[in-house]
Coordinates of C-alpha atoms and ligand atoms in Angstrom, one line a residue:
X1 CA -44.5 -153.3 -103.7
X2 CA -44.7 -150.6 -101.6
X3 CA -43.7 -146.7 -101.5
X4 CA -40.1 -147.5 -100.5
X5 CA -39.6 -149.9 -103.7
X6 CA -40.6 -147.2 -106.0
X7 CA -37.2 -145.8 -108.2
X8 CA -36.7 -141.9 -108.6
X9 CA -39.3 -140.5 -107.1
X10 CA -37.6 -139.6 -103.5
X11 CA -38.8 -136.5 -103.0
X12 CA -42.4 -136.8 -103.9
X13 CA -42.7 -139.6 -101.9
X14 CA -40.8 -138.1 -99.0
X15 CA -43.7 -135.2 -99.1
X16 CA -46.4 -137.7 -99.6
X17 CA -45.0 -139.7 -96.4
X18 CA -44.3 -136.3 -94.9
X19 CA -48.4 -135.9 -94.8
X20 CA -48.9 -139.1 -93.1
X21 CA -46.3 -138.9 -90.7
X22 CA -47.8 -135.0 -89.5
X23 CA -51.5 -136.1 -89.6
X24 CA -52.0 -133.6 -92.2
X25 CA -53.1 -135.3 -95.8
X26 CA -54.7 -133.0 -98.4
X27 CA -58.2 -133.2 -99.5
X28 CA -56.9 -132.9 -102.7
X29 CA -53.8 -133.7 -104.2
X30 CA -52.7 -132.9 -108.2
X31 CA -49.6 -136.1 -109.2
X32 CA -47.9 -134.1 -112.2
X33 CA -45.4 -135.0 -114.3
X34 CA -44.6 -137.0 -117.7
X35 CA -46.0 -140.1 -118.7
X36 CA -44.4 -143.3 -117.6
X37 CA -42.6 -142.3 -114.9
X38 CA -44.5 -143.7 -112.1
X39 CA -47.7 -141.1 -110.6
X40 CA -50.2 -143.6 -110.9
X41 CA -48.2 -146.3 -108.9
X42 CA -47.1 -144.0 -106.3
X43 CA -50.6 -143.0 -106.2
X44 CA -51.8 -146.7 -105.3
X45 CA -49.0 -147.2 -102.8
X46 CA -50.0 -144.0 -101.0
X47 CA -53.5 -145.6 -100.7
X48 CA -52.3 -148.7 -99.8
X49 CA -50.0 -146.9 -97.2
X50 CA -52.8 -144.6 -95.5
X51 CA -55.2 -147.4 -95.5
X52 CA -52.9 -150.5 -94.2
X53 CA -54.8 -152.6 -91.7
X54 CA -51.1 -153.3 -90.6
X55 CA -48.9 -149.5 -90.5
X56 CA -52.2 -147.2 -91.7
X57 CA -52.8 -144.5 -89.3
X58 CA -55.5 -145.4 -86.1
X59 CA -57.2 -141.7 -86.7
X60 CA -57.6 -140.6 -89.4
X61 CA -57.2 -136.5 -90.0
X62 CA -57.7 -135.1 -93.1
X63 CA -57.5 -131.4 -93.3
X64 CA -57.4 -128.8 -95.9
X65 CA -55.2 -126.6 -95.1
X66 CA -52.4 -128.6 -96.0
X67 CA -52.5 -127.2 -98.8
X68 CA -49.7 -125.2 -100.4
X69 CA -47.0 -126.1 -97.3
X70 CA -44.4 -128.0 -99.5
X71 CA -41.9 -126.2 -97.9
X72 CA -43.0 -127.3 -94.0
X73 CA -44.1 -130.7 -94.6
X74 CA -40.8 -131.8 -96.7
X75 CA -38.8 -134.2 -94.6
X76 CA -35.0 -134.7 -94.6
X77 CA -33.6 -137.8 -96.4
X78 CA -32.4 -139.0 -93.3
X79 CA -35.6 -139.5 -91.6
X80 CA -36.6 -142.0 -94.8
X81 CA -36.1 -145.2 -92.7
X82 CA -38.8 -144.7 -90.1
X83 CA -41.4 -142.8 -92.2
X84 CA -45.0 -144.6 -92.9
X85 CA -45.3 -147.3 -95.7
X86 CA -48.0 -149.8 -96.4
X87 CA -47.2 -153.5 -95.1
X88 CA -47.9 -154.8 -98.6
X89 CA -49.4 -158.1 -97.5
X90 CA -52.4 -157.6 -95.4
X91 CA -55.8 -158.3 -97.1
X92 CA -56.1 -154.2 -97.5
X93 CA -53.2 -153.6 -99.1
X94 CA -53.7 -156.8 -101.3
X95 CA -57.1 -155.5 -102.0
X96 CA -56.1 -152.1 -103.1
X97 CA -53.1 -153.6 -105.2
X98 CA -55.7 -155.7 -107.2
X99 CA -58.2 -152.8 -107.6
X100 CA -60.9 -154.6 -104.8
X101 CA -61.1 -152.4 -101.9
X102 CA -64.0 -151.1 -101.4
X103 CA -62.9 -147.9 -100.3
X104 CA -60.6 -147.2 -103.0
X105 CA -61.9 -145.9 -106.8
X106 CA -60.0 -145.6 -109.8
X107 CA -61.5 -143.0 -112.6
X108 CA -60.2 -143.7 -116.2
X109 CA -61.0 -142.4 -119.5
X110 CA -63.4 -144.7 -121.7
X111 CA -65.5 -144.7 -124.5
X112 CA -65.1 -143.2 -128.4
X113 CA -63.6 -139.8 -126.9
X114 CA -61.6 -141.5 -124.5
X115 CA -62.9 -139.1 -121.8
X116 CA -63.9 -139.0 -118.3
X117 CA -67.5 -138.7 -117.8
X118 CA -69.5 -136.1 -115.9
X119 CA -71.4 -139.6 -114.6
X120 CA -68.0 -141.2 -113.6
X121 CA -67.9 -138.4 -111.6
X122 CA -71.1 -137.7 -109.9
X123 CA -70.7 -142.0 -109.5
X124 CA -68.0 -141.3 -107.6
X125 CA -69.5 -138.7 -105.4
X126 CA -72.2 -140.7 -104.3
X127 CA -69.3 -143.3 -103.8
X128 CA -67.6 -140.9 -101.5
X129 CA -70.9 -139.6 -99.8
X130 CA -70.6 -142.9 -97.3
X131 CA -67.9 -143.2 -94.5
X132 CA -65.2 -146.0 -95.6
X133 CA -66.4 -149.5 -95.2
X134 CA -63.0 -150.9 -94.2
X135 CA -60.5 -148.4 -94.3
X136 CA -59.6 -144.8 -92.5
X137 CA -60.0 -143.2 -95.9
X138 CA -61.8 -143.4 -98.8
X139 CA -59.5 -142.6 -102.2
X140 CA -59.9 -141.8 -105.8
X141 CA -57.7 -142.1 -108.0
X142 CA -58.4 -140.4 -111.2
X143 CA -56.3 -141.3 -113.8
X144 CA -55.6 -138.8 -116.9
X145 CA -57.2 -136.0 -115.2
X146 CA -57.0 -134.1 -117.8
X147 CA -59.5 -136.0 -120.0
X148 CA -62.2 -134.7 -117.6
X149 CA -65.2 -133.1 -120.5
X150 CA -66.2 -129.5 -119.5
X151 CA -69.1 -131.2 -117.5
X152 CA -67.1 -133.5 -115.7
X153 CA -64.8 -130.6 -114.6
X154 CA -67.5 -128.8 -113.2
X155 CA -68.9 -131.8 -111.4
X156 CA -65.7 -132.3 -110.3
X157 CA -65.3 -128.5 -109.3
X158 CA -68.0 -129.2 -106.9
X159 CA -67.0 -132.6 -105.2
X160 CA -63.5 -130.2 -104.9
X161 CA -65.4 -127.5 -103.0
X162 CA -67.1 -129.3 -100.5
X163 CA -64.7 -132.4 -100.2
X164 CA -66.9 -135.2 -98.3
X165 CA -64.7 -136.4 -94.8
X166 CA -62.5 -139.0 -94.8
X167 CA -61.8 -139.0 -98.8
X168 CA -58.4 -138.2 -100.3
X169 CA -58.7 -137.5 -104.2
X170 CA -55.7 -138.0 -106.4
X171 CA -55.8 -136.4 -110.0
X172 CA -53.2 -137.8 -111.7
X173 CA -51.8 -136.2 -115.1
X174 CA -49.5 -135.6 -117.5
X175 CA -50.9 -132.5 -119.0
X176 CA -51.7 -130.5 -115.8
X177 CA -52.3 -127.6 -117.9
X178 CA -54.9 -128.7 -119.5
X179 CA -56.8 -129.0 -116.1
X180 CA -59.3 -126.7 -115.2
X181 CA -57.3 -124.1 -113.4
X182 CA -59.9 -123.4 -110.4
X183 CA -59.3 -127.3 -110.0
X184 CA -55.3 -127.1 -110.3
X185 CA -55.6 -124.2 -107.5
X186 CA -57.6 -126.2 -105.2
X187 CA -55.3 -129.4 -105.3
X188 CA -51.9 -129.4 -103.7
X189 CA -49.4 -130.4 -106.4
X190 CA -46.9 -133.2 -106.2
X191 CA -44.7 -132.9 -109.2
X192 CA -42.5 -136.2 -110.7
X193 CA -39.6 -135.9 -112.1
X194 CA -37.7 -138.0 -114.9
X195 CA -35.7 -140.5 -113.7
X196 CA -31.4 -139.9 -114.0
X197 CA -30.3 -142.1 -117.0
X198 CA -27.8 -143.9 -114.3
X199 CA -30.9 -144.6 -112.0
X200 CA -32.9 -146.1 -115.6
X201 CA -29.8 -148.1 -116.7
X202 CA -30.1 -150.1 -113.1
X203 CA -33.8 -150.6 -113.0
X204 CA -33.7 -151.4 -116.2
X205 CA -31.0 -154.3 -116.3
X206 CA -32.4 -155.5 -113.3
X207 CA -35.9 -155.9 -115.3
X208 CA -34.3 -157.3 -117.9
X209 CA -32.1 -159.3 -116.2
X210 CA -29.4 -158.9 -118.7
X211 CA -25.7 -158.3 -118.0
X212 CA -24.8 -156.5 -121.5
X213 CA -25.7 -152.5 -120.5
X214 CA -25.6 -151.6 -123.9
X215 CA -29.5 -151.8 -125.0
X216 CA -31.0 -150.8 -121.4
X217 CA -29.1 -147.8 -121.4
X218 CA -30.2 -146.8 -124.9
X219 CA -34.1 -147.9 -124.0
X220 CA -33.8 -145.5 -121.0
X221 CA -32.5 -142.7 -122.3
X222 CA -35.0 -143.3 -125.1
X223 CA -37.4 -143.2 -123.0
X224 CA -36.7 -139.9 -121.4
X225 CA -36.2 -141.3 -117.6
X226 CA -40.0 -143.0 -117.7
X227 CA -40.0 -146.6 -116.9
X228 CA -43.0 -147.4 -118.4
X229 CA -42.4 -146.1 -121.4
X230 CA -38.5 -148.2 -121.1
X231 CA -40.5 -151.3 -120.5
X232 CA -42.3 -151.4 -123.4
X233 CA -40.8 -153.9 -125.7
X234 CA -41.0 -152.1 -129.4
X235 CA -39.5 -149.0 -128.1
X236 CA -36.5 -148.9 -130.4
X237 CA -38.9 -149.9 -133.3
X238 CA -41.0 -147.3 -132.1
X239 CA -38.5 -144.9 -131.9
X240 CA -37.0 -146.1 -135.9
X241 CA -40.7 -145.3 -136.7
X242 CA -40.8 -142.4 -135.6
X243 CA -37.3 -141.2 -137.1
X244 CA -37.9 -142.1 -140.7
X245 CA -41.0 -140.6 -140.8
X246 CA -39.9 -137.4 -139.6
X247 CA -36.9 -137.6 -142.2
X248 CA -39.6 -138.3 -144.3
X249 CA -41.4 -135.4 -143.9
X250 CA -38.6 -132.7 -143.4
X251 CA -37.4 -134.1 -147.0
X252 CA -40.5 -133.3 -148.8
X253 CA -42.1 -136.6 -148.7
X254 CA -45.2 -137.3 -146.9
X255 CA -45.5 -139.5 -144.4
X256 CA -47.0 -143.0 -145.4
X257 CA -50.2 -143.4 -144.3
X258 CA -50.9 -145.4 -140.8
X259 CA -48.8 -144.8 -138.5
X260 CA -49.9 -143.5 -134.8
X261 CA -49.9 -140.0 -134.8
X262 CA -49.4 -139.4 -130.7
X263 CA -47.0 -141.4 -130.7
X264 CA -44.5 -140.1 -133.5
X265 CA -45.5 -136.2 -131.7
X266 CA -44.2 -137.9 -128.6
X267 CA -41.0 -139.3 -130.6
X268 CA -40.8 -135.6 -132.9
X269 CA -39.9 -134.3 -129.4
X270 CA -36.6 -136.8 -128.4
X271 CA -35.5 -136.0 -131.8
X272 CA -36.2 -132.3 -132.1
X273 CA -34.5 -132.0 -128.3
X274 CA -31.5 -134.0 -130.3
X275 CA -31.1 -132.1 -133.3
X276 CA -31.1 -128.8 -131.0
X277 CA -28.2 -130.4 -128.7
X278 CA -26.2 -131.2 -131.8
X279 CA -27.3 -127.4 -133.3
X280 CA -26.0 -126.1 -130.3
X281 CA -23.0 -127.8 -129.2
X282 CA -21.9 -130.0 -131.7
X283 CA -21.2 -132.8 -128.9
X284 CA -22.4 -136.7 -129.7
X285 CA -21.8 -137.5 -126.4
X286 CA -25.0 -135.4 -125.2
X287 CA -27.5 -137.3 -127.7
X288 CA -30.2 -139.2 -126.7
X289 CA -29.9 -141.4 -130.2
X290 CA -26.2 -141.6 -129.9
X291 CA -26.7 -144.4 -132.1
X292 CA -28.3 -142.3 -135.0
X293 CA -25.4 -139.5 -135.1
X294 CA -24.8 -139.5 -138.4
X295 CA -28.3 -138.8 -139.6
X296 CA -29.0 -136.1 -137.2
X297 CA -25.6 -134.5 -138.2
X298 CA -27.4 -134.7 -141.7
X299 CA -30.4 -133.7 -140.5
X300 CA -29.3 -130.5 -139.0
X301 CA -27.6 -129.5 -142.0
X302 CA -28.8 -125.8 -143.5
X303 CA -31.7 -125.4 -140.6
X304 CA -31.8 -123.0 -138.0
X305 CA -32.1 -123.5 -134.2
X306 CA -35.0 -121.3 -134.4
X307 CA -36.8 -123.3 -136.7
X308 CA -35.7 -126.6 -134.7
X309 CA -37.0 -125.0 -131.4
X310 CA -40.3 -123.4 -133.2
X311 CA -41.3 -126.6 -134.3
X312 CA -41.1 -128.1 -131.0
X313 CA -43.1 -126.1 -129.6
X314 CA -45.6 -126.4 -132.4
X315 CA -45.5 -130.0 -132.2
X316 CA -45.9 -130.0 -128.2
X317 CA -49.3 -127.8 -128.7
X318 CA -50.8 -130.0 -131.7
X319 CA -49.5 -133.3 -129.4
X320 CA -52.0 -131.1 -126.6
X321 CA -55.0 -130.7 -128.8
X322 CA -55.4 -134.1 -130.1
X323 CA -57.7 -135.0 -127.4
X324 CA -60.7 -132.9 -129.5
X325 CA -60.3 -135.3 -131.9
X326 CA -58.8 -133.2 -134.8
X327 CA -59.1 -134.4 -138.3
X328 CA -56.4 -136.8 -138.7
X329 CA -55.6 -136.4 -142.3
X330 CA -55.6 -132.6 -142.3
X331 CA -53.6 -132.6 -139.2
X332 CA -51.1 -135.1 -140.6
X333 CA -50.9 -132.7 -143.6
X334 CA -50.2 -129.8 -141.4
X335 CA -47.5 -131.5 -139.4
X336 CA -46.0 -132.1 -142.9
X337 CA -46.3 -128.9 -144.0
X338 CA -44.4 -127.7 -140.4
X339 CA -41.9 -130.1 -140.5
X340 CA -41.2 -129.0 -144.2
X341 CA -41.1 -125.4 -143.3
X342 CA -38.8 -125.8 -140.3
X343 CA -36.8 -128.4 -141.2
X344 CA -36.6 -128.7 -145.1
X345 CA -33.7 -127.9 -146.5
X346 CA -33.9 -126.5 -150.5
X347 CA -32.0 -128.9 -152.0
X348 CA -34.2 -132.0 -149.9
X349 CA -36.5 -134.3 -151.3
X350 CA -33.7 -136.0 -154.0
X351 CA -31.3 -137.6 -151.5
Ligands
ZN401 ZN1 -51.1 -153.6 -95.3

């Protein structure tokens, strides 16, 4: 795979190859956008792509001031055909794509906290101290970004502020916000977006390999226009999870235990962003679980739009705090007693 085989993402990639093809890539770079929908691979192809023994650049130039330029280093559609990509085949590029190239790091999350370490990161600094062994660039990739500790943050603050030559860092993350913001100012931002529900539907069947549209369609929409979320095979059990126990809930019940939490926020969201369509316009047509009409129709029944939208945005903040390790029963409780209050309707919890 390269950067031209990746689906959706035209326009960051355009910007990405915009850099190479001026000479001018960022120190720094921020890869934002929801989960699943293809930062971390576009990441690895850009690495691939800048480092090719094959197509990579012969001098390498990394500058800083590259930063905040969007607008001058976009290129037109049309000049897609010519602009850089990696070769995909050449031992760098088969290096990178197997996580063995010695110039190119990937930073992950780990341990009980499932955070990134302030000695991943000074690791990596003394990684990036030396000039590249094989490539024109050293890279780091640092997945998650967000689940940098204070200390880590601050180490990484400083490996921001005097950025060794030849090194391209790439934060990638899904919660942006929840970055540092003297590190958010001092990377340039590439956002992702979703993929179109048509654009899923194709990559999709073509995965699957099946002629029937019917269940790709549904998983993509499910999934919100992010592949690898779509690709997962229990999605629609997932997603039936999910639904019950937020009927659950809403109907005065509490959840059965088990269950994981981040992932039925994730799902709360596709069906709160439902029930407010429905609220609001009435129109099956515009659901994501057009498949589950009937019970969202039910659902909506005697609550408010306000409530529908006040949860959501309740949800989304507890969904962002979960990374302190909150007390799961009392926050399960709590989500309970939100859904209740939003959602419940009087005469609920007999049906
Ligand atoms: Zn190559």
């Amino acid at each position: 795979m390269a950067l031209k085989d990746i689906t959706g993402q035209d326009r960051a990639i355009n910007i990405l190859q915009g850099c190479i093809v001026r000479d001018r890539i960022p120190h720094a770079m921020l890869f934002a956008g929801d989960e699943g929908i293809g930062k971390r691979l576009t990441a690895v192809n850009f690495a691939k792509a800048i480092n090719c023994q094959r197509t990579g650049s012969q001098e390498p130039g990394v500058v800083n001031n590259g930063l905040f330029e969007d607008t001058e280093l976009r290129t037109p559609n049309s000049e897609l055909q010519t602009l850089p990509d990696s070769c995909d085949s050449c031992p760098s590029c088969l290096k990178t794509d197997k996580s063995g190239h010695p110039d190119v790091f990937f930073i992950e999350s780990e341990g009980d906290g499932d955070q990134i370490t302030v000695s991943a990161i000074r690791g990596l600094e003394k990684s990036l101290a030396y000039k590249p062994f094989e490539g024109n660039y050293k890279i780091a990739i640092i997945d998650n970004a967000e689940r940098m500790n204070p200390a880590a943050s601050n180490a990484f603050l400083d490996t921001l502020e005097a950025p060794p030559d030849q090194s391209v860092l790439i934060l990638v993350s899904s919660r942006p916000d929840m970055l540092l913001p003297t590190i958010r100012s001092r990377c340039r931002r590439i956002n992702f977006t979703p993929l179109p529900l048509n654009v899923m539907g194709d990559l999709l069947r073509e995965k699957f390999n099946k002629h029937d549209t019917g269940q790709p369609l549904l998983s993509g929409a499910l999934s919100g226009g992010r592949p690898g979320y779509a690709l997962r095979e229990d999605l629609i059990a997932q997603r039936d999870r999910s639904f019950s126990a937020l009927k659950h809930m809403s109907g005065g019940l509490d959840e059965e235990e088990g269950g994981d939490m981040e992932e039925l926020l994730d799902w709360a969201q596709v069906w709160l962003r439902d029930l407010a369509v429905f609220k609001t316009t009435g129109r099956a047509d515009l659901l994501i679980n057009r498949d589950r009409e009937g019970e969202i129709k039910a659902l909506i029944r005697g609550t408010a739009l306000e409530g529908i939208l006040k949860l959501a945005r309740e949800l989304y903040n507890i969904r962002g705090n979960m990374r302190f390790n909150l007390n799961e029963k009392l926050t399960r409780n709590y989500i309970g007693l939100l859904i209740r209050k939003r959602l419940g309707r009087t005469d609920a919890g007999k049906q």
